Amino acid sequence: MDDKPHRAEPAWPIVAVKDHKAPSVFRPESLLREARRQRQLPLLNVPEICVLDPDGDVVRHLKRTGAGRIHEGWACYHTELLAFDLGGIGEIGIVGCAVGAPFAVLVAEQLFASGCRLLISVTSAGQIIPVGPTPYFVLIDRALRDEGTSYHYQPGSTFAEAPDTSLLDRIERASQSLPEKLHRGSTWTTDAPYRETEAAIARAHDLGTLAVEMEAAALYAFSATSGHSIVCFAHVTNSMAQMEGDFEKGEADGAKATLAVVAAAACGWRS
């Protein structure tokens, strides 16, 4: 089989030969329908506000404290969804350990097909431009596209922008009294954490990114093209293990501080 690119096509199909406005044949609604049939699951909407917890620390905290309950209608083949009650907000859904851009967007597509209206991603991140002692949060307003998933949703560009800046403004106003400092700025989304070379870090630094993480660019590209509301936070907890005692998140492995951020985001979205 000839695996050479066609003469009329560029050699890098990840950034070309794509019709970003064409609908997908494979739809999350169809997959979930078949999963419910196979597994005999009831047709139940997920909570209107859901959270992605790539490290799984909040999910483990909710299980450990007995605060989380399995959502019986979540039909994703790869994850479970916990529901829990967040004071002053109501029922929240959360999915743990969906690490990396393609996994995060896969779950996001299925959450919105299941009734979610706001998705909040809070991922741990490495420090690029220091803005204070770790840990602290960054409300991500744009993300450097050093991953592959976003290019399936948007044409090539350096950054994926958060599509709803007014939502970020409202969330920032609602976040004034968080227990940990919140900054607003850009991050670097990478698919390859163990290829964070000195040159790659220097480029990300020169482009003004505050931290490196693995999901935001793809989630914002999906949000921009789908119209679904997504907000991404980076929990900056480390300097990429360049010193002893790195990756400390604080009380309950950062779960309580993360839940405070989720509550502020929910309040900002509803305001």
PDB file of N, CA, C and O in Angstrom, residues 159-212:
ATOM      1  N   PHE A 159      -2.761  29.681  19.628  1.00  0.00           N
ATOM      2  CA  PHE A 159      -3.516  29.487  20.868  1.00  0.00           C
ATOM      3  C   PHE A 159      -4.960  29.093  20.559  1.00  0.00           C
ATOM      4  O   PHE A 159      -5.518  29.491  19.532  1.00  0.00           O
ATOM      5  N   ALA A 160      -5.563  28.349  21.460  1.00  0.00           N
ATOM      6  CA  ALA A 160      -7.014  28.160  21.497  1.00  0.00           C
ATOM      7  C   ALA A 160      -7.550  29.112  22.556  1.00  0.00           C
ATOM      8  O   ALA A 160      -7.129  29.063  23.717  1.00  0.00           O
ATOM      9  N   GLU A 161      -8.453  29.986  22.130  1.00  0.00           N
ATOM     10  CA  GLU A 161      -8.976  31.010  23.036  1.00  0.00           C
ATOM     11  C   GLU A 161     -10.216  30.493  23.772  1.00  0.00           C
ATOM     12  O   GLU A 161     -11.047  29.787  23.189  1.00  0.00           O
ATOM     13  N   ALA A 162     -10.360  30.889  25.036  1.00  0.00           N
ATOM     14  CA  ALA A 162     -11.630  30.645  25.719  1.00  0.00           C
ATOM     15  C   ALA A 162     -12.699  31.443  24.980  1.00  0.00           C
ATOM     16  O   ALA A 162     -12.560  32.666  24.833  1.00  0.00           O
ATOM     17  N   PRO A 163     -13.754  30.796  24.485  1.00  0.00           N
ATOM     18  CA  PRO A 163     -14.678  31.506  23.594  1.00  0.00           C
ATOM     19  C   PRO A 163     -15.598  32.499  24.302  1.00  0.00           C
ATOM     20  O   PRO A 163     -16.143  33.389  23.649  1.00  0.00           O
ATOM     21  N   ASP A 164     -15.797  32.369  25.615  1.00  0.00           N
ATOM     22  CA  ASP A 164     -16.757  33.222  26.324  1.00  0.00           C
ATOM     23  C   ASP A 164     -16.009  34.027  27.392  1.00  0.00           C
ATOM     24  O   ASP A 164     -15.929  33.617  28.551  1.00  0.00           O
ATOM     25  N   THR A 165     -15.471  35.172  26.993  1.00  0.00           N
ATOM     26  CA  THR A 165     -14.706  35.973  27.954  1.00  0.00           C
ATOM     27  C   THR A 165     -15.601  36.582  29.029  1.00  0.00           C
ATOM     28  O   THR A 165     -15.148  36.829  30.148  1.00  0.00           O
ATOM     29  N   SER A 166     -16.874  36.831  28.704  1.00  0.00           N
ATOM     30  CA  SER A 166     -17.781  37.363  29.727  1.00  0.00           C
ATOM     31  C   SER A 166     -17.994  36.334  30.842  1.00  0.00           C
ATOM     32  O   SER A 166     -18.136  36.699  32.015  1.00  0.00           O
ATOM     33  N   LEU A 167     -18.024  35.060  30.485  1.00  0.00           N
ATOM     34  CA  LEU A 167     -18.130  34.010  31.508  1.00  0.00           C
ATOM     35  C   LEU A 167     -16.890  34.031  32.396  1.00  0.00           C
ATOM     36  O   LEU A 167     -16.998  33.949  33.631  1.00  0.00           O
ATOM     37  N   LEU A 168     -15.715  34.159  31.803  1.00  0.00           N
ATOM     38  CA  LEU A 168     -14.492  34.230  32.602  1.00  0.00           C
ATOM     39  C   LEU A 168     -14.499  35.458  33.509  1.00  0.00           C
ATOM     40  O   LEU A 168     -14.048  35.391  34.666  1.00  0.00           O
ATOM     41  N   ASP A 169     -15.005  36.585  33.001  1.00  0.00           N
ATOM     42  CA  ASP A 169     -15.095  37.798  33.830  1.00  0.00           C
ATOM     43  C   ASP A 169     -15.975  37.552  35.057  1.00  0.00           C
ATOM     44  O   ASP A 169     -15.626  37.949  36.181  1.00  0.00           O
ATOM     45  N   ARG A 170     -17.125  36.925  34.846  1.00  0.00           N
ATOM     46  CA  ARG A 170     -18.053  36.671  35.957  1.00  0.00           C
ATOM     47  C   ARG A 170     -17.441  35.696  36.962  1.00  0.00           C
ATOM     48  O   ARG A 170     -17.584  35.858  38.176  1.00  0.00           O
ATOM     49  N   ILE A 171     -16.765  34.683  36.453  1.00  0.00           N
ATOM     50  CA  ILE A 171     -16.126  33.708  37.352  1.00  0.00           C
ATOM     51  C   ILE A 171     -15.004  34.374  38.146  1.00  0.00           C
ATOM     52  O   ILE A 171     -14.838  34.139  39.348  1.00  0.00           O
ATOM     53  N   GLU A 172     -14.253  35.229  37.498  1.00  0.00           N
ATOM     54  CA  GLU A 172     -13.165  35.928  38.200  1.00  0.00           C
ATOM     55  C   GLU A 172     -13.727  36.794  39.326  1.00  0.00           C
ATOM     56  O   GLU A 172     -13.159  36.836  40.426  1.00  0.00           O
ATOM     57  N   ARG A 173     -14.849  37.467  39.075  1.00  0.00           N
ATOM     58  CA  ARG A 173     -15.458  38.291  40.127  1.00  0.00           C
ATOM     59  C   ARG A 173     -15.974  37.417  41.268  1.00  0.00           C
ATOM     60  O   ARG A 173     -15.949  37.827  42.438  1.00  0.00           O
ATOM     61  N   ALA A 174     -16.458  36.223  40.934  1.00  0.00           N
ATOM     62  CA  ALA A 174     -16.994  35.327  41.966  1.00  0.00           C
ATOM     63  C   ALA A 174     -15.894  34.606  42.745  1.00  0.00           C
ATOM     64  O   ALA A 174     -16.192  33.888  43.701  1.00  0.00           O
ATOM     65  N   SER A 175     -14.648  34.794  42.341  1.00  0.00           N
ATOM     66  CA  SER A 175     -13.527  34.041  42.927  1.00  0.00           C
ATOM     67  C   SER A 175     -12.661  34.903  43.845  1.00  0.00           C
ATOM     68  O   SER A 175     -11.523  34.520  44.149  1.00  0.00           O
ATOM     69  N   GLN A 176     -13.185  36.014  44.301  1.00  0.00           N
ATOM     70  CA  GLN A 176     -12.361  36.955  45.072  1.00  0.00           C
ATOM     71  C   GLN A 176     -11.969  36.426  46.453  1.00  0.00           C
ATOM     72  O   GLN A 176     -10.972  36.865  47.011  1.00  0.00           O
ATOM     73  N   SER A 177     -12.767  35.510  47.013  1.00  0.00           N
ATOM     74  CA  SER A 177     -12.488  35.073  48.393  1.00  0.00           C
ATOM     75  C   SER A 177     -12.097  33.606  48.475  1.00  0.00           C
ATOM     76  O   SER A 177     -12.353  32.950  49.479  1.00  0.00           O
ATOM     77  N   LEU A 178     -11.467  33.089  47.419  1.00  0.00           N
ATOM     78  CA  LEU A 178     -11.030  31.695  47.446  1.00  0.00           C
ATOM     79  C   LEU A 178      -9.900  31.498  48.458  1.00  0.00           C
ATOM     80  O   LEU A 178      -9.106  32.425  48.702  1.00  0.00           O
ATOM     81  N   PRO A 179      -9.780  30.290  49.029  1.00  0.00           N
ATOM     82  CA  PRO A 179      -8.692  30.043  49.988  1.00  0.00           C
ATOM     83  C   PRO A 179      -7.307  30.079  49.359  1.00  0.00           C
ATOM     84  O   PRO A 179      -6.326  30.339  50.046  1.00  0.00           O
ATOM     85  N   GLU A 180      -7.212  29.782  48.055  1.00  0.00           N
ATOM     86  CA  GLU A 180      -5.931  29.868  47.353  1.00  0.00           C
ATOM     87  C   GLU A 180      -6.005  30.960  46.298  1.00  0.00           C
ATOM     88  O   GLU A 180      -7.060  31.223  45.726  1.00  0.00           O
ATOM     89  N   LYS A 181      -4.882  31.583  46.006  1.00  0.00           N
ATOM     90  CA  LYS A 181      -4.811  32.669  45.038  1.00  0.00           C
ATOM     91  C   LYS A 181      -5.232  32.195  43.643  1.00  0.00           C
ATOM     92  O   LYS A 181      -4.864  31.098  43.214  1.00  0.00           O
ATOM     93  N   LEU A 182      -6.012  33.021  42.953  1.00  0.00           N
ATOM     94  CA  LEU A 182      -6.399  32.732  41.574  1.00  0.00           C
ATOM     95  C   LEU A 182      -5.820  33.800  40.657  1.00  0.00           C
ATOM     96  O   LEU A 182      -6.024  35.000  40.882  1.00  0.00           O
ATOM     97  N   HIS A 183      -5.108  33.356  39.620  1.00  0.00           N
ATOM     98  CA  HIS A 183      -4.591  34.254  38.589  1.00  0.00           C
ATOM     99  C   HIS A 183      -5.338  33.957  37.291  1.00  0.00           C
ATOM    100  O   HIS A 183      -5.957  32.901  37.138  1.00  0.00           O
ATOM    101  N   ARG A 184      -5.283  34.875  36.364  1.00  0.00           N
ATOM    102  CA  ARG A 184      -5.902  34.650  35.050  1.00  0.00           C
ATOM    103  C   ARG A 184      -4.826  34.786  33.982  1.00  0.00           C
ATOM    104  O   ARG A 184      -4.048  35.750  34.006  1.00  0.00           O
ATOM    105  N   GLY A 185      -4.767  33.836  33.069  1.00  0.00           N
ATOM    106  CA  GLY A 185      -3.740  33.908  32.044  1.00  0.00           C
ATOM    107  C   GLY A 185      -3.749  32.679  31.157  1.00  0.00           C
ATOM    108  O   GLY A 185      -4.693  31.887  31.155  1.00  0.00           O
ATOM    109  N   SER A 186      -2.669  32.533  30.404  1.00  0.00           N
ATOM    110  CA  SER A 186      -2.601  31.462  29.414  1.00  0.00           C
ATOM    111  C   SER A 186      -1.770  30.286  29.925  1.00  0.00           C
ATOM    112  O   SER A 186      -0.950  30.424  30.835  1.00  0.00           O
ATOM    113  N   THR A 187      -1.998  29.131  29.315  1.00  0.00           N
ATOM    114  CA  THR A 187      -1.228  27.939  29.629  1.00  0.00           C
ATOM    115  C   THR A 187      -0.721  27.309  28.333  1.00  0.00           C
ATOM    116  O   THR A 187      -1.108  27.699  27.234  1.00  0.00           O
ATOM    117  N   TRP A 188       0.112  26.319  28.501  1.00  0.00           N
ATOM    118  CA  TRP A 188       0.652  25.511  27.402  1.00  0.00           C
ATOM    119  C   TRP A 188       0.069  24.110  27.553  1.00  0.00           C
ATOM    120  O   TRP A 188       0.278  23.458  28.561  1.00  0.00           O
ATOM    121  N   THR A 189      -0.714  23.686  26.541  1.00  0.00           N
ATOM    122  CA  THR A 189      -1.280  22.337  26.562  1.00  0.00           C
ATOM    123  C   THR A 189      -0.399  21.413  25.739  1.00  0.00           C
ATOM    124  O   THR A 189      -0.183  21.651  24.551  1.00  0.00           O
ATOM    125  N   THR A 190       0.099  20.366  26.363  1.00  0.00           N
ATOM    126  CA  THR A 190       0.967  19.417  25.655  1.00  0.00           C
ATOM    127  C   THR A 190       0.392  18.003  25.720  1.00  0.00           C
ATOM    128  O   THR A 190      -0.299  17.642  26.677  1.00  0.00           O
ATOM    129  N   ASP A 191       0.670  17.222  24.689  1.00  0.00           N
ATOM    130  CA  ASP A 191       0.346  15.795  24.681  1.00  0.00           C
ATOM    131  C   ASP A 191       1.474  14.961  25.270  1.00  0.00           C
ATOM    132  O   ASP A 191       1.275  13.769  25.539  1.00  0.00           O
ATOM    133  N   ALA A 192       2.639  15.547  25.411  1.00  0.00           N
ATOM    134  CA  ALA A 192       3.834  14.768  25.734  1.00  0.00           C
ATOM    135  C   ALA A 192       4.561  15.376  26.936  1.00  0.00           C
ATOM    136  O   ALA A 192       5.550  16.092  26.776  1.00  0.00           O
ATOM    137  N   PRO A 193       4.094  15.083  28.171  1.00  0.00           N
ATOM    138  CA  PRO A 193       4.701  15.722  29.343  1.00  0.00           C
ATOM    139  C   PRO A 193       6.177  15.388  29.524  1.00  0.00           C
ATOM    140  O   PRO A 193       6.918  16.186  30.103  1.00  0.00           O
ATOM    141  N   TYR A 194       6.594  14.238  29.018  1.00  0.00           N
ATOM    142  CA  TYR A 194       8.011  13.890  29.177  1.00  0.00           C
ATOM    143  C   TYR A 194       8.856  14.335  27.990  1.00  0.00           C
ATOM    144  O   TYR A 194       9.986  13.863  27.800  1.00  0.00           O
ATOM    145  N   ARG A 195       8.292  15.266  27.200  1.00  0.00           N
ATOM    146  CA  ARG A 195       9.072  15.957  26.171  1.00  0.00           C
ATOM    147  C   ARG A 195       9.072  17.457  26.455  1.00  0.00           C
ATOM    148  O   ARG A 195       9.155  18.272  25.516  1.00  0.00           O
ATOM    149  N   GLU A 196       8.963  17.795  27.737  1.00  0.00           N
ATOM    150  CA  GLU A 196       9.074  19.198  28.130  1.00  0.00           C
ATOM    151  C   GLU A 196      10.570  19.525  28.220  1.00  0.00           C
ATOM    152  O   GLU A 196      11.171  19.542  29.291  1.00  0.00           O
ATOM    153  N   THR A 197      11.146  19.792  27.063  1.00  0.00           N
ATOM    154  CA  THR A 197      12.578  20.054  26.977  1.00  0.00           C
ATOM    155  C   THR A 197      12.878  21.501  27.373  1.00  0.00           C
ATOM    156  O   THR A 197      11.971  22.337  27.465  1.00  0.00           O
ATOM    157  N   GLU A 198      14.139  21.805  27.565  1.00  0.00           N
ATOM    158  CA  GLU A 198      14.522  23.182  27.905  1.00  0.00           C
ATOM    159  C   GLU A 198      14.069  24.154  26.818  1.00  0.00           C
ATOM    160  O   GLU A 198      13.565  25.236  27.104  1.00  0.00           O
ATOM    161  N   ALA A 199      14.217  23.763  25.549  1.00  0.00           N
ATOM    162  CA  ALA A 199      13.820  24.644  24.446  1.00  0.00           C
ATOM    163  C   ALA A 199      12.310  24.832  24.407  1.00  0.00           C
ATOM    164  O   ALA A 199      11.808  25.947  24.167  1.00  0.00           O
ATOM    165  N   ALA A 200      11.549  23.734  24.635  1.00  0.00           N
ATOM    166  CA  ALA A 200      10.090  23.832  24.618  1.00  0.00           C
ATOM    167  C   ALA A 200       9.599  24.704  25.769  1.00  0.00           C
ATOM    168  O   ALA A 200       8.675  25.520  25.606  1.00  0.00           O
ATOM    169  N   ILE A 201      10.202  24.550  26.935  1.00  0.00           N
ATOM    170  CA  ILE A 201       9.821  25.373  28.088  1.00  0.00           C
ATOM    171  C   ILE A 201      10.148  26.844  27.824  1.00  0.00           C
ATOM    172  O   ILE A 201       9.349  27.741  28.134  1.00  0.00           O
ATOM    173  N   ALA A 202      11.305  27.099  27.219  1.00  0.00           N
ATOM    174  CA  ALA A 202      11.694  28.484  26.919  1.00  0.00           C
ATOM    175  C   ALA A 202      10.716  29.128  25.935  1.00  0.00           C
ATOM    176  O   ALA A 202      10.346  30.306  26.077  1.00  0.00           O
ATOM    177  N   ARG A 203      10.270  28.356  24.930  1.00  0.00           N
ATOM    178  CA  ARG A 203       9.305  28.895  23.965  1.00  0.00           C
ATOM    179  C   ARG A 203       7.985  29.203  24.656  1.00  0.00           C
ATOM    180  O   ARG A 203       7.385  30.261  24.428  1.00  0.00           O
ATOM    181  N   ALA A 204       7.512  28.278  25.496  1.00  0.00           N
ATOM    182  CA  ALA A 204       6.258  28.512  26.209  1.00  0.00           C
ATOM    183  C   ALA A 204       6.378  29.727  27.126  1.00  0.00           C
ATOM    184  O   ALA A 204       5.438  30.527  27.260  1.00  0.00           O
ATOM    185  N   HIS A 205       7.546  29.886  27.748  1.00  0.00           N
ATOM    186  CA  HIS A 205       7.800  31.048  28.605  1.00  0.00           C
ATOM    187  C   HIS A 205       7.752  32.334  27.782  1.00  0.00           C
ATOM    188  O   HIS A 205       7.119  33.324  28.158  1.00  0.00           O
ATOM    189  N   ASP A 206       8.406  32.324  26.608  1.00  0.00           N
ATOM    190  CA  ASP A 206       8.451  33.523  25.763  1.00  0.00           C
ATOM    191  C   ASP A 206       7.061  33.905  25.253  1.00  0.00           C
ATOM    192  O   ASP A 206       6.800  35.081  24.966  1.00  0.00           O
ATOM    193  N   LEU A 207       6.190  32.919  25.120  1.00  0.00           N
ATOM    194  CA  LEU A 207       4.822  33.188  24.665  1.00  0.00           C
ATOM    195  C   LEU A 207       3.906  33.600  25.818  1.00  0.00           C
ATOM    196  O   LEU A 207       2.714  33.824  25.618  1.00  0.00           O
ATOM    197  N   GLY A 208       4.461  33.685  27.024  1.00  0.00           N
ATOM    198  CA  GLY A 208       3.704  34.236  28.150  1.00  0.00           C
ATOM    199  C   GLY A 208       2.828  33.252  28.900  1.00  0.00           C
ATOM    200  O   GLY A 208       1.956  33.668  29.671  1.00  0.00           O
ATOM    201  N   THR A 209       3.057  31.949  28.708  1.00  0.00           N
ATOM    202  CA  THR A 209       2.209  30.992  29.418  1.00  0.00           C
ATOM    203  C   THR A 209       2.648  30.859  30.873  1.00  0.00           C
ATOM    204  O   THR A 209       3.829  30.878  31.186  1.00  0.00           O
ATOM    205  N   LEU A 210       1.654  30.694  31.737  1.00  0.00           N
ATOM    206  CA  LEU A 210       1.938  30.620  33.170  1.00  0.00           C
ATOM    207  C   LEU A 210       2.208  29.195  33.634  1.00  0.00           C
ATOM    208  O   LEU A 210       2.875  28.997  34.655  1.00  0.00           O
ATOM    209  N   ALA A 211       1.663  28.214  32.909  1.00  0.00           N
ATOM    210  CA  ALA A 211       1.761  26.831  33.381  1.00  0.00           C
ATOM    211  C   ALA A 211       1.603  25.876  32.216  1.00  0.00           C
ATOM    212  O   ALA A 211       1.156  26.265  31.128  1.00  0.00           O
ATOM    213  N   VAL A 212       1.967  24.617  32.450  1.00  0.00           N
ATOM    214  CA  VAL A 212       1.811  23.575  31.433  1.00  0.00           C
ATOM    215  C   VAL A 212       0.827  22.530  31.955  1.00  0.00           C
ATOM    216  O   VAL A 212       0.902  22.107  33.098  1.00  0.00           O
TER     217      VAL A 212
END
